[in-house]
Short mmCIF file of C-alpha atoms and ligand atoms in Angstrom, two decimals:
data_model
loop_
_atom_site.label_atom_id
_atom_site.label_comp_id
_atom_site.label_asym_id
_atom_site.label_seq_id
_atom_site.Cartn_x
_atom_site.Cartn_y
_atom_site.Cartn_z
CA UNK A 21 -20.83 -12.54 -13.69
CA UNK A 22 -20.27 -8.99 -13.87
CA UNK A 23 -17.16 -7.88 -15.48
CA UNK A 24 -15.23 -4.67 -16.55
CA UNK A 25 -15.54 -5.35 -20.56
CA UNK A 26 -19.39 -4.92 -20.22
CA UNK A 27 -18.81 -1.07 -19.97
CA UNK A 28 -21.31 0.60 -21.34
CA UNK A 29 -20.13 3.63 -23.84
CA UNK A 30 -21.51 6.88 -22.33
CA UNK A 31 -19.13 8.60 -20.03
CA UNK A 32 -21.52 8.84 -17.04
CA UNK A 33 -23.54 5.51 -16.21
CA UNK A 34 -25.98 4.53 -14.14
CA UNK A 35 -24.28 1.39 -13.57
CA UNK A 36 -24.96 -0.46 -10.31
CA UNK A 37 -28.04 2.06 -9.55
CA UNK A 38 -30.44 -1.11 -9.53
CA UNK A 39 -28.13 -2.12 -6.45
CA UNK A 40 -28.21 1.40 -4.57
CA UNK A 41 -29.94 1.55 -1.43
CA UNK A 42 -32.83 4.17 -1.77
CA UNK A 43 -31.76 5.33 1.84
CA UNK A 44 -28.52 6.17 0.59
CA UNK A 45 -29.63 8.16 -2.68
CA UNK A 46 -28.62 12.03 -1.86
CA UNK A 47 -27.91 11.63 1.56
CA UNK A 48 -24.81 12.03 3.92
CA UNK A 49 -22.14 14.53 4.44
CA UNK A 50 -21.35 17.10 1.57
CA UNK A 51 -17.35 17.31 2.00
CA UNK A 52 -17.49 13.40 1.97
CA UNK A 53 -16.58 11.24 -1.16
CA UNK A 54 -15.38 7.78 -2.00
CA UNK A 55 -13.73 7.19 -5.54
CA UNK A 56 -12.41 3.44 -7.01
CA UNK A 57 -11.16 1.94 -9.93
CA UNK A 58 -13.03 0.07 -12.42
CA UNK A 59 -16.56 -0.64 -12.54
CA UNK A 60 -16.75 -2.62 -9.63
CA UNK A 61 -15.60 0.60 -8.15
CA UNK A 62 -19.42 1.36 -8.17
CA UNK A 63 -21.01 -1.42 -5.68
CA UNK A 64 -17.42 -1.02 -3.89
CA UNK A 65 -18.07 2.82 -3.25
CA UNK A 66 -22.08 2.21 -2.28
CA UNK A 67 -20.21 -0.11 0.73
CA UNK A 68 -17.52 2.41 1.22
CA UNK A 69 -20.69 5.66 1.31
CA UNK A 70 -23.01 3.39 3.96
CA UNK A 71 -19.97 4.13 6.21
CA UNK A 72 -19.60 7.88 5.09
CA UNK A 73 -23.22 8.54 5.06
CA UNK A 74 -23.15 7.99 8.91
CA UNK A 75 -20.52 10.19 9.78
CA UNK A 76 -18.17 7.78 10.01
CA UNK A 77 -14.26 7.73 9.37
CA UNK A 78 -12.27 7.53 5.73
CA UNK A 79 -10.42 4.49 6.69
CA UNK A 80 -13.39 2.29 8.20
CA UNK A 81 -15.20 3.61 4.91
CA UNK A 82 -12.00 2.55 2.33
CA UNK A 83 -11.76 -0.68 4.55
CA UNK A 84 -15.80 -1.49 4.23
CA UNK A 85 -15.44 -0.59 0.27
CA UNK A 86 -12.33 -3.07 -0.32
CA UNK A 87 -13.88 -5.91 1.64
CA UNK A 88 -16.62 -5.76 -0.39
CA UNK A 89 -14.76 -6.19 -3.88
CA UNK A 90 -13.14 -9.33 -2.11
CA UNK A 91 -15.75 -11.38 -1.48
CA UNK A 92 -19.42 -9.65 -2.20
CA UNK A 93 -18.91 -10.63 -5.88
CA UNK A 94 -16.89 -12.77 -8.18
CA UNK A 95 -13.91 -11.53 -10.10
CA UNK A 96 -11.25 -12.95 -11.63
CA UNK A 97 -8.75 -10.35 -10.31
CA UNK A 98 -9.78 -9.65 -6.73
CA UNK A 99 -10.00 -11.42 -3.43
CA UNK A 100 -11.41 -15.26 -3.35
CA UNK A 101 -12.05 -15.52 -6.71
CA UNK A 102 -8.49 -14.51 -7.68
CA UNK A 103 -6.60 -16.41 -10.99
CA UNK A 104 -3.70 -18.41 -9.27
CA UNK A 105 -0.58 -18.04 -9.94
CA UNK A 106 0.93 -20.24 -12.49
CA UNK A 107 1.92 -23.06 -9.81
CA UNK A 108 -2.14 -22.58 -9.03
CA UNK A 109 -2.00 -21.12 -6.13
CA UNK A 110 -3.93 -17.85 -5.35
CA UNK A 111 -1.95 -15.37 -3.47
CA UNK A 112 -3.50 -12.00 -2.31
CA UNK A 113 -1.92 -8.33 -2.19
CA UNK A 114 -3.26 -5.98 -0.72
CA UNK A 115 -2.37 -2.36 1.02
CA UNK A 116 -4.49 0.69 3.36
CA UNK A 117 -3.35 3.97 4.00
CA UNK A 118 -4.46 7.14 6.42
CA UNK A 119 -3.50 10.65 5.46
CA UNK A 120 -1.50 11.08 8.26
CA UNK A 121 1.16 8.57 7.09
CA UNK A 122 0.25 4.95 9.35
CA UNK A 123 0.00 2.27 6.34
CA UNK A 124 -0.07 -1.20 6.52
CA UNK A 125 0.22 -4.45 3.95
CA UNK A 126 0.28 -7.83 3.06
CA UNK A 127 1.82 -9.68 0.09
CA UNK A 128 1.61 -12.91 -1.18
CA UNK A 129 -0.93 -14.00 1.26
CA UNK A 130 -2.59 -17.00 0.72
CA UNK A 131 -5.83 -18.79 2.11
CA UNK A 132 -7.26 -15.38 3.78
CA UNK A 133 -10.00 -14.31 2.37
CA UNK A 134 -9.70 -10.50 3.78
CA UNK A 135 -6.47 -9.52 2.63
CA UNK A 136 -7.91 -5.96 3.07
CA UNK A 137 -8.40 -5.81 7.07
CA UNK A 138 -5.45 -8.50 7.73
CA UNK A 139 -3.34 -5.11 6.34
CA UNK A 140 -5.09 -2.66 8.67
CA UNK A 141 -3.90 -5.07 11.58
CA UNK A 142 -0.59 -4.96 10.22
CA UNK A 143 -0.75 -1.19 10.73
CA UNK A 144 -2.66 -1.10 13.90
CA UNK A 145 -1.25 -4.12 15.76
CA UNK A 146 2.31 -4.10 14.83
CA UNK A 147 5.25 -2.15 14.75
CA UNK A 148 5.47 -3.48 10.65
CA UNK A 149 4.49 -2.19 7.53
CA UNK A 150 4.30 -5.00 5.90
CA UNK A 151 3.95 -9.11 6.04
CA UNK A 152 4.24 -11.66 3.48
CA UNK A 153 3.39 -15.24 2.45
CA UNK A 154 3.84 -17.35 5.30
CA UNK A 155 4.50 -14.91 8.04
CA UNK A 156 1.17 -12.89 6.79
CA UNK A 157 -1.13 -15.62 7.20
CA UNK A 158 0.58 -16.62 10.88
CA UNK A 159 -0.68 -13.36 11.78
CA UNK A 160 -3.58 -13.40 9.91
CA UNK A 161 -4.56 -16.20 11.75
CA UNK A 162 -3.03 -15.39 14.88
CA UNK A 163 -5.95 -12.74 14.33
CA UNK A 164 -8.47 -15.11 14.36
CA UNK A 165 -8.83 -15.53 10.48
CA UNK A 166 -9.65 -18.52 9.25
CA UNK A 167 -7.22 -20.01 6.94
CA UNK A 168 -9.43 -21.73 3.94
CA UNK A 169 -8.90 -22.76 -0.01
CA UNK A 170 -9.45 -19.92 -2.09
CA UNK A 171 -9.09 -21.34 -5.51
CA UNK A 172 -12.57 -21.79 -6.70
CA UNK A 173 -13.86 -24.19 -9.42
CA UNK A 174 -13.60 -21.74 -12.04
CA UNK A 175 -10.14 -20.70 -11.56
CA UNK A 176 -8.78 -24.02 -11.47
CA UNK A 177 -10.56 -24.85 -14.36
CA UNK A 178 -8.84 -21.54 -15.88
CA UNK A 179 -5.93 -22.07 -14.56
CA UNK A 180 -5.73 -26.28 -16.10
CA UNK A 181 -6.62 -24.54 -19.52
CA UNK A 182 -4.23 -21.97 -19.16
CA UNK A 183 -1.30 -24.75 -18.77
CA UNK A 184 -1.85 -25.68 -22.09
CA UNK A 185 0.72 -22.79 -23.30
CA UNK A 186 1.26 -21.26 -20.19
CA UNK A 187 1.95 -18.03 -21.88
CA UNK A 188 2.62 -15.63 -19.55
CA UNK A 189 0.30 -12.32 -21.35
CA UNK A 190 -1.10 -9.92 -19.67
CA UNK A 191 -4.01 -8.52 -21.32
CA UNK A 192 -4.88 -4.46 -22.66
CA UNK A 193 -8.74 -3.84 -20.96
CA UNK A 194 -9.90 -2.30 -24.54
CA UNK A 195 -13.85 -2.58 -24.24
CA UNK A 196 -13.54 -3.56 -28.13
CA UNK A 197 -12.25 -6.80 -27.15
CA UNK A 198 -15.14 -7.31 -24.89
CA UNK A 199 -16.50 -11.07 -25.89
CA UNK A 200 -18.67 -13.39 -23.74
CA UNK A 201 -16.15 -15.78 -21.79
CA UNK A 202 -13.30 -13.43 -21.89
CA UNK A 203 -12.09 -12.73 -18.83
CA UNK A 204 -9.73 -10.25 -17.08
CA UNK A 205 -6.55 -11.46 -16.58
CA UNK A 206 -5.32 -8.75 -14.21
CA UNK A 207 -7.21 -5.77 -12.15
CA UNK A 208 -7.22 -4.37 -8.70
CA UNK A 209 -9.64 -2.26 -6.79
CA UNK A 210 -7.80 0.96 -5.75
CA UNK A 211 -10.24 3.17 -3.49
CA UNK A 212 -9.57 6.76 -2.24
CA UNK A 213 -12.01 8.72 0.32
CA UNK A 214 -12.22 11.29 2.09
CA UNK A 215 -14.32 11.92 5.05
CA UNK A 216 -16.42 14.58 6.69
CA UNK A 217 -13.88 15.82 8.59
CA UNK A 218 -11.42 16.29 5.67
CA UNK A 219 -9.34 13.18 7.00
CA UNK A 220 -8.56 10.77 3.88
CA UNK A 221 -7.61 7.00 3.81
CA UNK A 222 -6.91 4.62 0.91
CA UNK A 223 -6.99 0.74 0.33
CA UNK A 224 -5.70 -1.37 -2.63
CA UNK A 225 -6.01 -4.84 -3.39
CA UNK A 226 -5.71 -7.60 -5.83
CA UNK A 227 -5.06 -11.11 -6.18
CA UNK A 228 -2.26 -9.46 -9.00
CA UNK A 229 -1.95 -11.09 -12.31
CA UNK A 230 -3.08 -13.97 -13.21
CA UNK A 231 -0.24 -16.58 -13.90
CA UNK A 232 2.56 -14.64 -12.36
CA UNK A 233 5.92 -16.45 -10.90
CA UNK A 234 4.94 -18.07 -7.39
CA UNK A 235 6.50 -15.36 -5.07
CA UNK A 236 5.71 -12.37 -7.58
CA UNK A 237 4.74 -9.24 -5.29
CA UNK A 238 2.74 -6.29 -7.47
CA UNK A 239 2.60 -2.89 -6.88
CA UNK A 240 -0.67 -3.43 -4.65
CA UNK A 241 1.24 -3.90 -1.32
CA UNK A 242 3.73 -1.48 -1.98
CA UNK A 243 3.34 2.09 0.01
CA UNK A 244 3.85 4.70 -2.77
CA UNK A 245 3.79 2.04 -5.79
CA UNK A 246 -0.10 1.23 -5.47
CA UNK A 247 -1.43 3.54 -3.11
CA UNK A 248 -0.07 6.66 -1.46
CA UNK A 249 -2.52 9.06 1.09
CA UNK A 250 -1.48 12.20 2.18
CA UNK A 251 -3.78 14.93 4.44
CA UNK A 252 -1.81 18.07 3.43
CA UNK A 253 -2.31 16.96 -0.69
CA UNK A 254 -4.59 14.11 -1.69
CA UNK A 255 -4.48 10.44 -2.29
CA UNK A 256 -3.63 8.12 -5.92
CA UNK A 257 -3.64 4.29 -6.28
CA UNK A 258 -2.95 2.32 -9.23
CA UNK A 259 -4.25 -0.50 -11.55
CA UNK A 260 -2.55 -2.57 -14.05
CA UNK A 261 0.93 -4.05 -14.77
CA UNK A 262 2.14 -3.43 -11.35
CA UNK A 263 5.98 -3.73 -12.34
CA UNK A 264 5.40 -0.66 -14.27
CA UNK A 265 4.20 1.49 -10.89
CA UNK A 266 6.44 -0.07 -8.86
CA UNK A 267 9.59 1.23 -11.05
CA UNK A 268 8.29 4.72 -11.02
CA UNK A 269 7.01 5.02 -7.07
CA UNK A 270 4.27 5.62 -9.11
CA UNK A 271 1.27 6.27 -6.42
CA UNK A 272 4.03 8.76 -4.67
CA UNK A 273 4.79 10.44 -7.68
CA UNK A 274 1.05 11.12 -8.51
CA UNK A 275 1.02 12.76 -5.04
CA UNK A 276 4.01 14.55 -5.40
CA UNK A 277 3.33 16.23 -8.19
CA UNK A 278 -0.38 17.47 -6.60
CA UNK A 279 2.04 19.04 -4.23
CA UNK A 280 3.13 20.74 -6.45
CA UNK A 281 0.62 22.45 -7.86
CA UNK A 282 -1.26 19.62 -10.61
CA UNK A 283 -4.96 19.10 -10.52
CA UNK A 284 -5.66 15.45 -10.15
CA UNK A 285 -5.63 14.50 -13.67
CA UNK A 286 -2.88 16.56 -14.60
CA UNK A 287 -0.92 14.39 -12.17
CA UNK A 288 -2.21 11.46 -13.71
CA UNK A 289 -1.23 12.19 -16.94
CA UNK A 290 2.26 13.20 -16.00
CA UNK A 291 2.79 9.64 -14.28
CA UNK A 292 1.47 8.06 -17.59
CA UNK A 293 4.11 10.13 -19.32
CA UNK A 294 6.70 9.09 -16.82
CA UNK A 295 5.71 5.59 -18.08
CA UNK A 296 6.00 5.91 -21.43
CA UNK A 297 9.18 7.73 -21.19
CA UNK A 298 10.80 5.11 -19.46
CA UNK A 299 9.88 2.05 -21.33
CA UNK A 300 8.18 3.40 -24.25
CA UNK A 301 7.93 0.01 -26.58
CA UNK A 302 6.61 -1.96 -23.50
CA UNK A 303 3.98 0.45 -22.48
CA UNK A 304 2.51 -0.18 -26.25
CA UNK A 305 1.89 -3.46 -24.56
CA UNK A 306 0.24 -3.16 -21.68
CA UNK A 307 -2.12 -1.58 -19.20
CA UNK A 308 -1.09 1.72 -16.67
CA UNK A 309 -3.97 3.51 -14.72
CA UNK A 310 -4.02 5.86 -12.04
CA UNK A 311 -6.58 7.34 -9.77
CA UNK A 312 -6.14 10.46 -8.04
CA UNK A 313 -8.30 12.88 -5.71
CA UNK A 314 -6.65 15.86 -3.82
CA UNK A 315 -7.65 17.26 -0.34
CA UNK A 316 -10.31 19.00 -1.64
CA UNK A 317 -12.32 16.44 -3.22
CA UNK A 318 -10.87 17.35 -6.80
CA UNK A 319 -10.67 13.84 -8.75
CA UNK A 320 -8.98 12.46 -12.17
CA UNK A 321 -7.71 9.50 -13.95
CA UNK A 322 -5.21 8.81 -16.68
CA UNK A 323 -4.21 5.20 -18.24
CA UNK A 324 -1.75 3.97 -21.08
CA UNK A 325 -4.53 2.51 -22.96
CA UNK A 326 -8.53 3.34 -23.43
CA UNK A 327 -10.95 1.04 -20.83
CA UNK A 328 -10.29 2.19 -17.91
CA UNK A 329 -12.82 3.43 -16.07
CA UNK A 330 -13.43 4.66 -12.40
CA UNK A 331 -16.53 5.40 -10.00
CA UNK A 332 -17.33 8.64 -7.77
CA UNK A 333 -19.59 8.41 -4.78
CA UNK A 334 -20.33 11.52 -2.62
CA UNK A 335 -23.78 13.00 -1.24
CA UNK A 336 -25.20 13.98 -4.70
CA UNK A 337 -24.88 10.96 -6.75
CA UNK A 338 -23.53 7.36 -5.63
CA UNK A 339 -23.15 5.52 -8.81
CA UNK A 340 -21.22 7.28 -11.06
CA UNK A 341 -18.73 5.71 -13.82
CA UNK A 342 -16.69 7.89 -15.43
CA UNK A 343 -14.41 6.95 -18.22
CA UNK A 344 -10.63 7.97 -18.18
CA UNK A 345 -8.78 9.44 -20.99
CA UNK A 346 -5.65 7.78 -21.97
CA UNK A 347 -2.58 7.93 -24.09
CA UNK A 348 -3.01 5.27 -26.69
CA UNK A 349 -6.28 5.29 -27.36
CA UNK A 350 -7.18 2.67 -30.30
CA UNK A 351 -6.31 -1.14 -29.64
CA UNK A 352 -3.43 -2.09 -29.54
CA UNK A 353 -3.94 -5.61 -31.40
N1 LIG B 898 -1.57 -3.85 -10.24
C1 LIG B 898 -1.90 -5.25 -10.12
C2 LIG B 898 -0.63 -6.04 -10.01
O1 LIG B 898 0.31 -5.78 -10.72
C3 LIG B 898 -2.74 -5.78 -11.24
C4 LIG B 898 -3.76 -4.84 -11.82
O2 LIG B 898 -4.18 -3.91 -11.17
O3 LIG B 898 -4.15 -5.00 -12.99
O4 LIG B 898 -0.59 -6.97 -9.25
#
């Protein structure tokens, strides 16, 4: 199963280039890109480009990218193969955003395996931002999704071993720590794009940290804490301890400050900084990373901690992995 901690050292990978369509390779509109966090940012973007390539819009392309990380693959931290919660149930976050301000999101949603596209109805189909737990998957069904057990083998069998402490720890992603078995314990996947018009759209989601309170809501869901799209600037989502973004309107503040004049990752940074300032012994402790990419297809990244790492997809080269600098940068234990 593919996970984050196999990241490979070098700061540009071909990760995920077995999987790229040949029709794909160097193809498609040149103002057009798709960006996402972590390495399953790369596959994620390849779904997100077959929509770009065509011509077609930022927000079908963001939507297309997100569904994929729910279900075409496996992950502890996304979608239907989400850690529960520590009562064992999995319960899905997710948010999607257009550049002209409509946004839409559901928290706490549980038994939908979609969490991505039940959040664009929420925007398109009601006068709401944002549904949770039981009132989310009403609608969800109402839709016409089908509501269905999530938790697969594996989790539960993560989650029973897990009970024996139940120690509530979110992990640091430092590849050093990278060790057959371990698994991720938290991640989202956080997807800007813009398309060839210059119109940009954003999507975010996460089944949120493994082992959290029933009811806990992350950043993920939350317009301006996760994810935050604007036309006249750019677009920034987040990954990691989502209490952290949440506190500092984190997505919103990367945004803000591209208003005013930072490049991508200089915005990034900042927001890191904003982190550290305001809790600085609990940031020692755990993960912060934000992706950014302005109006004009400018990108960066910035995290607490080394291991992030986030993937860039536009006509010249779909599989790219970059690696983000960060402010701590050995590990932490
Ligand atoms: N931000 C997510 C949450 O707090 C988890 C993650 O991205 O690591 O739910």
């Amino acid at each position: 199963m593919p996970s984050r901690r196999t990241f490979l050292q070098s700061s540009l990978l071909a990760a995920g280039a077995a999987a790229l369509p040949r029709a794909l390779a160097k193809t498609g509109p040149s103002g057009a890109k798709v960006v996402s966090t972590w390495d399953f940012g790369v596959p994620a973007n390849q779904a997100a480009w077959a929509v770009l390539a065509k011509g077609g819009s930022a927000i079908d392309a963001v939507e297309a990218g997100a569904r994929w990380a729910e279900t075409g693959q496996c992950n502890s931290t996304v979608g239907r193969c989400g850690y529960p919660d520590r009562d064992g149930f999995v319960t899905l976050d997710a948010s999607i955003m257009k550049g002209d301000g409509s946004c839409g999101s559901v928290a706490a949603l549980e038994g939908i395996d979609h969490p991505i596209t039940v959040a664009r109805r929420v925007m398109e189909k009601t006068p709401h931002v944002m549904l949770v737990g039981a009132g989310a998957q009403q609608f969800a069904i109402e839709q016409g999704f089908k509501a269905q057990d999530l938790r697969t083998p594996e989790a539960e069998k993560a989650w029973k071993e897990w009970l024996k402490t139940s120690k509530y720890a979110p992990e640091i992603n430092v590849e050093q720590r990278a060790m057959p078995g371990n698994k991720e314990n938290h991640d989202t996947i956080g997807m800007l794009a813009i398309d060839a018009s210059g119109q940009l759209a954003g999507a975010c989601t996460t089944s949120g940290m493994a082992w959290k309170m029933r009811g806990r809501v992350g950043d993920s869901p939350i317009i301006g804490a996760g994810l935050y799209v604007d036309n006249e600037v750019g677009g920034a989502t987040a990954s990691g301890v989502g209490e952290e973004m949440i506190r500092n309107a984190a997505s919103f503040l990367v945004v803000e400050l591209m208003r005013q004049g930072r490049s991508p990752a200089e915005a990034c940074r900042e927001a890191i900084e904003r982190v550290v300032s305001k809790r600085p012994e609990a940031s020692k402790e755990l993960q912060v990373c934000f992706l950014a990419m302005n109006k004009h297809g400018e990108v960066g990244a910035f995290a607490l901690h080394q291991g992030f790492s986030y993937a860039v997809c536009d006509a010249g080269k779909q599989d790219a992995l970059l690696r983000s600098q960060s402010i701590y940068t050995s590990q932490k234990s």
